[in-house]
Short mmCIF file of C-alpha atoms in Angstrom, two decimals:
data_model
loop_
_atom_site.label_atom_id
_atom_site.label_comp_id
_atom_site.label_asym_id
_atom_site.label_seq_id
_atom_site.Cartn_x
_atom_site.Cartn_y
_atom_site.Cartn_z
CA UNK A 13 -20.55 15.14 -7.15
CA UNK A 14 -22.00 16.49 -10.39
CA UNK A 15 -18.38 17.76 -11.85
CA UNK A 16 -16.74 14.34 -10.94
CA UNK A 17 -19.55 12.14 -12.48
CA UNK A 18 -18.74 11.17 -16.38
CA UNK A 19 -15.09 12.01 -16.11
CA UNK A 20 -14.39 8.34 -16.68
CA UNK A 21 -16.66 8.51 -19.73
CA UNK A 22 -15.07 11.86 -20.90
CA UNK A 23 -11.59 10.17 -20.67
CA UNK A 24 -12.54 7.24 -22.56
CA UNK A 25 -14.10 9.36 -25.31
CA UNK A 26 -10.65 11.14 -25.77
CA UNK A 27 -9.11 7.80 -25.69
CA UNK A 28 -11.24 6.68 -28.52
CA UNK A 29 -10.02 9.83 -30.46
CA UNK A 30 -6.17 9.11 -30.00
CA UNK A 31 -6.74 5.47 -31.13
CA UNK A 32 -8.72 6.39 -34.09
CA UNK A 33 -6.33 9.19 -35.34
CA UNK A 34 -3.24 7.57 -34.32
CA UNK A 35 -1.56 11.08 -34.06
CA UNK A 36 0.67 12.28 -31.30
CA UNK A 37 -0.98 15.41 -31.19
CA UNK A 38 -3.85 13.93 -29.60
CA UNK A 39 -1.99 12.82 -26.58
CA UNK A 40 -2.15 16.17 -25.12
CA UNK A 41 -5.82 16.31 -24.78
CA UNK A 42 -5.73 13.08 -23.11
CA UNK A 43 -3.09 13.92 -20.58
CA UNK A 44 -5.06 16.67 -19.66
CA UNK A 45 -8.28 14.66 -19.32
CA UNK A 46 -6.69 12.45 -17.25
CA UNK A 47 -5.04 14.83 -14.98
CA UNK A 48 -8.53 16.39 -14.96
CA UNK A 49 -10.05 12.74 -14.04
CA UNK A 50 -7.46 12.64 -11.08
CA UNK A 51 -8.56 16.26 -10.02
CA UNK A 52 -11.91 15.52 -10.26
CA UNK A 53 -11.84 12.15 -8.02
CA UNK A 54 -9.54 13.90 -5.31
CA UNK A 55 -7.11 11.35 -5.90
CA UNK A 56 -4.38 13.16 -4.39
CA UNK A 57 -6.18 14.28 -1.38
CA UNK A 58 -7.39 10.67 -0.87
CA UNK A 59 -3.69 9.44 -1.05
CA UNK A 60 -2.59 11.65 1.84
CA UNK A 61 -5.66 10.29 3.80
CA UNK A 62 -4.60 6.71 3.19
CA UNK A 63 -0.96 7.22 3.56
CA UNK A 64 -1.76 8.94 7.29
CA UNK A 65 -3.69 5.85 7.94
CA UNK A 66 -1.01 3.22 6.69
CA UNK A 67 1.52 5.26 8.90
CA UNK A 68 -0.51 4.68 12.06
CA UNK A 69 -1.20 1.15 11.06
CA UNK A 70 2.27 0.59 10.32
CA UNK A 71 3.36 1.52 13.76
CA UNK A 72 0.96 -1.00 15.53
CA UNK A 73 1.84 -3.77 13.15
CA UNK A 74 5.67 -3.22 13.71
CA UNK A 75 4.82 -3.63 17.45
CA UNK A 76 2.83 -6.58 17.04
CA UNK A 77 5.42 -8.26 14.48
CA UNK A 78 8.01 -7.60 16.96
CA UNK A 79 5.96 -9.42 19.66
CA UNK A 80 5.50 -12.09 17.54
CA UNK A 81 9.04 -12.43 16.78
CA UNK A 82 9.79 -12.82 20.54
CA UNK A 83 7.20 -15.56 20.98
CA UNK A 84 8.83 -17.29 18.14
CA UNK A 85 12.54 -16.71 19.56
CA UNK A 86 13.42 -14.51 16.40
CA UNK A 87 14.45 -11.45 18.59
CA UNK A 88 17.55 -11.34 16.62
CA UNK A 89 15.70 -9.84 13.54
CA UNK A 90 15.83 -6.58 15.80
CA UNK A 91 19.22 -6.96 17.31
CA UNK A 92 21.05 -7.83 14.51
CA UNK A 93 19.29 -6.51 11.55
CA UNK A 94 16.96 -3.58 12.37
CA UNK A 95 18.44 -2.23 15.35
CA UNK A 96 21.87 -1.58 14.23
CA UNK A 97 20.44 0.23 11.09
CA UNK A 98 18.43 2.62 12.91
CA UNK A 99 20.98 3.20 15.50
CA UNK A 100 22.96 4.59 12.88
CA UNK A 101 20.14 7.15 11.85
CA UNK A 102 19.09 8.39 15.51
CA UNK A 103 20.95 9.94 18.24
CA UNK A 104 22.49 7.48 20.91
CA UNK A 105 19.87 8.82 23.49
CA UNK A 106 17.03 8.18 21.45
CA UNK A 107 17.89 4.66 20.39
CA UNK A 108 18.67 3.74 23.91
CA UNK A 109 15.04 4.23 24.83
CA UNK A 110 13.68 3.03 21.74
CA UNK A 111 15.79 -0.16 22.40
CA UNK A 112 14.45 -0.49 25.60
CA UNK A 113 10.82 -0.27 24.65
CA UNK A 114 11.58 -2.88 22.07
CA UNK A 115 12.97 -4.93 24.51
CA UNK A 116 9.78 -4.60 26.51
CA UNK A 117 7.69 -5.69 23.37
CA UNK A 118 10.14 -8.74 22.62
CA UNK A 119 9.89 -10.04 26.51
CA UNK A 120 7.50 -8.90 28.98
CA UNK A 121 4.75 -7.41 26.81
CA UNK A 122 4.69 -9.50 23.82
CA UNK A 123 1.48 -11.48 24.88
CA UNK A 124 -0.45 -8.04 25.28
CA UNK A 125 0.50 -6.85 21.76
CA UNK A 126 -0.52 -10.35 20.59
CA UNK A 127 -3.84 -10.04 22.15
CA UNK A 128 -5.22 -6.57 22.83
CA UNK A 129 -2.35 -4.93 20.19
CA UNK A 130 -3.28 -7.36 17.52
CA UNK A 131 -6.87 -6.01 17.86
CA UNK A 132 -5.85 -2.40 17.70
CA UNK A 133 -3.60 -3.57 14.75
CA UNK A 134 -6.40 -4.91 12.59
CA UNK A 135 -8.70 -1.82 13.44
CA UNK A 136 -5.94 0.62 12.48
CA UNK A 137 -5.22 -1.50 9.04
CA UNK A 138 -9.11 -1.72 8.39
CA UNK A 139 -9.57 1.94 9.01
CA UNK A 140 -7.04 2.22 5.74
CA UNK A 141 -9.11 -0.18 3.97
CA UNK A 142 -12.36 1.78 4.73
CA UNK A 143 -10.47 4.96 3.65
CA UNK A 144 -9.75 3.07 0.31
CA UNK A 145 -12.98 2.19 -0.42
CA UNK A 146 -14.40 5.87 -0.28
CA UNK A 147 -11.25 6.62 -2.90
CA UNK A 148 -12.37 3.97 -5.12
CA UNK A 149 -15.93 4.66 -5.12
CA UNK A 150 -14.91 8.12 -6.28
CA UNK A 151 -12.45 6.79 -8.89
CA UNK A 152 -15.23 4.15 -10.38
CA UNK A 153 -17.97 6.98 -9.83
CA UNK A 154 -19.93 4.28 -8.40
CA UNK A 155 -21.99 4.30 -5.14
CA UNK A 156 -21.28 1.47 -2.78
CA UNK A 157 -24.67 0.10 -1.59
CA UNK A 158 -23.41 -2.44 0.67
CA UNK A 159 -24.71 -2.17 4.44
CA UNK A 160 -22.36 -0.58 6.98
CA UNK A 161 -21.82 -3.91 8.62
CA UNK A 162 -20.89 -5.57 5.38
CA UNK A 163 -18.30 -3.05 4.71
CA UNK A 164 -16.97 -3.41 8.10
CA UNK A 165 -16.82 -7.12 8.00
CA UNK A 166 -15.00 -6.84 4.49
CA UNK A 167 -12.55 -4.43 5.57
CA UNK A 168 -11.48 -6.07 8.78
CA UNK A 169 -11.19 -9.45 6.80
CA UNK A 170 -9.02 -7.66 4.17
CA UNK A 171 -7.21 -6.13 7.21
CA UNK A 172 -6.32 -9.46 8.28
CA UNK A 173 -5.01 -10.55 4.81
CA UNK A 174 -2.55 -7.51 4.54
CA UNK A 175 -1.28 -8.67 8.04
CA UNK A 176 -0.79 -11.95 6.91
CA UNK A 177 0.83 -10.43 3.61
CA UNK A 178 3.04 -8.40 5.26
CA UNK A 179 4.25 -11.09 7.51
CA UNK A 180 5.04 -13.19 4.60
CA UNK A 181 7.07 -10.46 2.73
CA UNK A 182 8.84 -9.83 5.99
CA UNK A 183 9.84 -13.40 6.40
CA UNK A 184 11.15 -13.34 2.79
CA UNK A 185 13.14 -10.10 3.37
CA UNK A 186 14.52 -11.20 6.70
CA UNK A 187 14.60 -15.03 6.94
CA UNK A 188 15.81 -16.17 3.45
CA UNK A 189 19.57 -15.70 2.89
CA UNK A 190 20.74 -12.38 1.23
CA UNK A 191 23.45 -13.99 -0.96
CA UNK A 192 24.83 -17.10 -2.20
CA UNK A 193 28.25 -18.78 -2.33
CA UNK A 194 28.54 -17.31 -5.61
CA UNK A 195 27.75 -14.06 -7.64
CA UNK A 196 25.29 -16.48 -9.81
CA UNK A 197 23.88 -17.97 -6.73
CA UNK A 198 23.43 -14.26 -5.12
CA UNK A 199 21.68 -13.08 -8.33
CA UNK A 200 19.54 -16.08 -8.31
CA UNK A 201 18.38 -15.66 -4.66
CA UNK A 202 17.42 -12.06 -5.44
CA UNK A 203 15.35 -12.77 -8.39
CA UNK A 204 13.60 -15.36 -6.07
CA UNK A 205 13.21 -12.78 -3.19
CA UNK A 206 11.70 -10.29 -5.48
CA UNK A 207 9.51 -12.72 -7.40
CA UNK A 208 8.19 -14.03 -4.33
CA UNK A 209 7.28 -10.57 -2.75
CA UNK A 210 5.91 -9.73 -6.18
CA UNK A 211 3.55 -12.67 -6.09
CA UNK A 212 2.22 -11.90 -2.88
CA UNK A 213 1.83 -8.23 -3.77
CA UNK A 214 -0.56 -9.43 -6.43
CA UNK A 215 -2.52 -11.33 -4.37
CA UNK A 216 -3.04 -8.53 -1.80
CA UNK A 217 -3.77 -6.04 -4.64
CA UNK A 218 -5.89 -7.88 -6.42
CA UNK A 219 -7.90 -8.56 -3.54
CA UNK A 220 -8.25 -5.14 -2.40
CA UNK A 221 -9.32 -3.78 -5.76
CA UNK A 222 -11.90 -6.80 -6.34
CA UNK A 223 -13.38 -6.47 -2.86
CA UNK A 224 -13.16 -2.96 -1.81
CA UNK A 225 -15.27 -2.03 -4.94
CA UNK A 226 -19.17 -2.87 -5.52
CA UNK A 227 -19.85 -6.16 -6.70
CA UNK A 228 -21.45 -5.09 -10.05
CA UNK A 229 -17.97 -3.49 -11.32
CA UNK A 230 -17.07 -7.32 -11.77
CA UNK A 231 -13.07 -6.55 -11.91
CA UNK A 232 -10.95 -8.96 -12.73
CA UNK A 233 -8.38 -10.64 -10.13
CA UNK A 234 -5.33 -9.29 -11.99
CA UNK A 235 -5.94 -5.99 -13.66
CA UNK A 236 -3.85 -3.47 -15.84
CA UNK A 237 -4.29 -1.19 -12.54
CA UNK A 238 -2.95 -3.75 -10.31
CA UNK A 239 0.31 -4.51 -12.14
CA UNK A 240 0.96 -0.74 -12.39
CA UNK A 241 0.65 -0.29 -8.85
CA UNK A 242 2.97 -3.35 -8.09
CA UNK A 243 5.53 -2.24 -10.23
CA UNK A 244 5.37 1.43 -9.29
CA UNK A 245 5.71 0.06 -5.69
CA UNK A 246 8.75 -2.21 -6.28
CA UNK A 247 10.56 0.45 -8.20
CA UNK A 248 9.64 3.17 -5.43
CA UNK A 249 10.86 0.83 -2.74
CA UNK A 250 14.13 -0.08 -4.39
CA UNK A 251 14.85 3.40 -4.90
CA UNK A 252 13.80 4.15 -1.36
CA UNK A 253 16.06 1.43 0.06
CA UNK A 254 18.93 2.63 -2.00
CA UNK A 255 18.43 6.22 -0.74
CA UNK A 256 18.31 4.94 2.94
CA UNK A 257 21.65 2.75 2.27
CA UNK A 258 23.71 5.19 0.34
CA UNK A 259 22.90 8.88 1.49
CA UNK A 260 20.14 8.87 4.18
CA UNK A 261 22.30 8.03 7.35
CA UNK A 262 24.60 10.76 7.67
CA UNK A 263 22.04 13.26 6.36
CA UNK A 264 19.53 12.17 9.32
CA UNK A 265 22.48 12.12 11.98
CA UNK A 266 23.14 15.57 11.33
CA UNK A 267 20.05 17.44 10.24
CA UNK A 268 16.74 16.45 12.00
CA UNK A 269 17.15 12.90 13.15
CA UNK A 270 14.14 10.92 13.27
CA UNK A 271 11.66 13.48 12.18
CA UNK A 272 13.74 13.56 8.84
CA UNK A 273 13.00 9.98 8.59
CA UNK A 274 9.58 10.49 9.49
CA UNK A 275 8.92 12.42 6.61
CA UNK A 276 10.71 10.36 4.00
CA UNK A 277 8.62 7.61 5.08
CA UNK A 278 5.71 9.47 4.92
CA UNK A 279 6.56 10.72 1.34
CA UNK A 280 7.09 6.84 0.54
CA UNK A 281 3.68 5.98 1.50
CA UNK A 282 1.89 8.88 -0.12
CA UNK A 283 3.87 7.97 -3.22
CA UNK A 284 2.46 4.43 -2.85
CA UNK A 285 -0.94 5.50 -2.41
CA UNK A 286 -0.89 7.77 -5.39
CA UNK A 287 0.45 4.79 -7.42
CA UNK A 288 -2.34 2.49 -6.37
CA UNK A 289 -5.08 4.99 -6.84
CA UNK A 290 -3.45 5.93 -10.34
CA UNK A 291 -3.89 2.26 -11.03
CA UNK A 292 -7.37 2.07 -9.78
CA UNK A 293 -7.88 5.04 -12.44
CA UNK A 294 -6.41 3.12 -15.27
CA UNK A 295 -8.88 0.22 -14.50
CA UNK A 296 -11.70 2.53 -14.34
CA UNK A 297 -11.01 3.84 -17.65
CA UNK A 298 -10.80 0.26 -19.25
CA UNK A 299 -14.00 -0.68 -17.52
CA UNK A 300 -15.68 2.46 -18.84
CA UNK A 301 -14.33 1.59 -22.53
CA UNK A 302 -15.46 -1.99 -22.28
CA UNK A 303 -19.02 -1.11 -21.07
CA UNK A 304 -19.00 1.12 -24.42
CA UNK A 305 -18.77 -2.04 -26.27
CA UNK A 306 -21.37 -4.98 -25.43
CA UNK A 307 -19.18 -7.50 -26.42
CA UNK A 308 -16.26 -6.75 -24.28
CA UNK A 309 -18.13 -5.66 -21.18
CA UNK A 310 -16.77 -6.93 -18.22
CA UNK A 311 -18.00 -10.21 -16.53
CA UNK A 312 -20.13 -9.02 -13.59
CA UNK A 313 -20.54 -10.60 -10.26
CA UNK A 314 -24.01 -11.46 -8.88
CA UNK A 315 -25.38 -8.64 -6.93
CA UNK A 316 -25.64 -9.25 -2.88
#
C-alpha cells in the first residue's frame, strides 16, 4: 500500500521536468516512471481479473441477447449471420450441439433467459464493474468510502447501462445495412456505423469512469483517458475482426478448434482491459497535475 501511494505524484513531477526542459532525453525517465506506476497499481493483474469477469459476463449476455432476438423474431441473426461463421471454425459435431442449444434459447427457453437469465447476466456484469472499482481505487490512489450498498447499487445500475449499450452496438452491427448501392454509399454507411458505435462507447466509458470512482475526484464526462481507451478498443476490435475474417478460420479448424478461439477472445478482452486501465492512469496523471495548480484543479462533485 505504501509503495503504490504517491506514484502518481512522482510521475507528475517527472512530467514537469520533461515539459520544462523540452528534452527528449527526459522522456526515458518518464516512460520508466509510467511503467513503475502501472506496476505499483497492479494494472496488469487487475486487467486479467476484469477480463475473466467480462468473459463470463459475455457468455450470459450472449444467451440473454439470443433469447431477446427470439422474442422479437430476429432469430435470423443466428441462423444467417453468426451461426454460419461459427460453423466454419468448430467441428461439425460441436456446431450441431451448439446449434441445438441456441435453438432452445431462441424458442422454448427464451422466457427463462429473459427473466432469471437476465438477473444472472446483470449480476455477472455488475461483478465486473465492482472489479473495475477496485482497480480504479488503486490507479487513482484513493479509498472509496461509499457504503457497500451504494457501491452495489451503482454497479448494478452501470451493469444495466452496459447491457443496453451493448444491445445498441449489436443492433448497429447486425441491423444496419453493411453496404450501399455504390462504393461511396458503402463507405458512408461504414463511417456512420463506426461513428455511432464510437458515440455509444463514449457514453459507456465516460459513465464508467465517472461513477466507479469516488465523488471527490470530480472527473469530467469525457476525459483524455476515456478517449484513449475508446480509440484503442476500436483499433484492436478492427484488427481482431480482420484476423478472424482472413486467417483464423482455417487455423482453428486444423489446430485446437474452439479452445483456440477462447484463447484469442481472452487475449482480446485482456488487451481491452489494459487499454481501459492505462487510459485511467493517464487521467490519474492529469488529475494529479491539475491538483498541483489551484487554478486548474478539477471541479469537485459534492460529497455524498
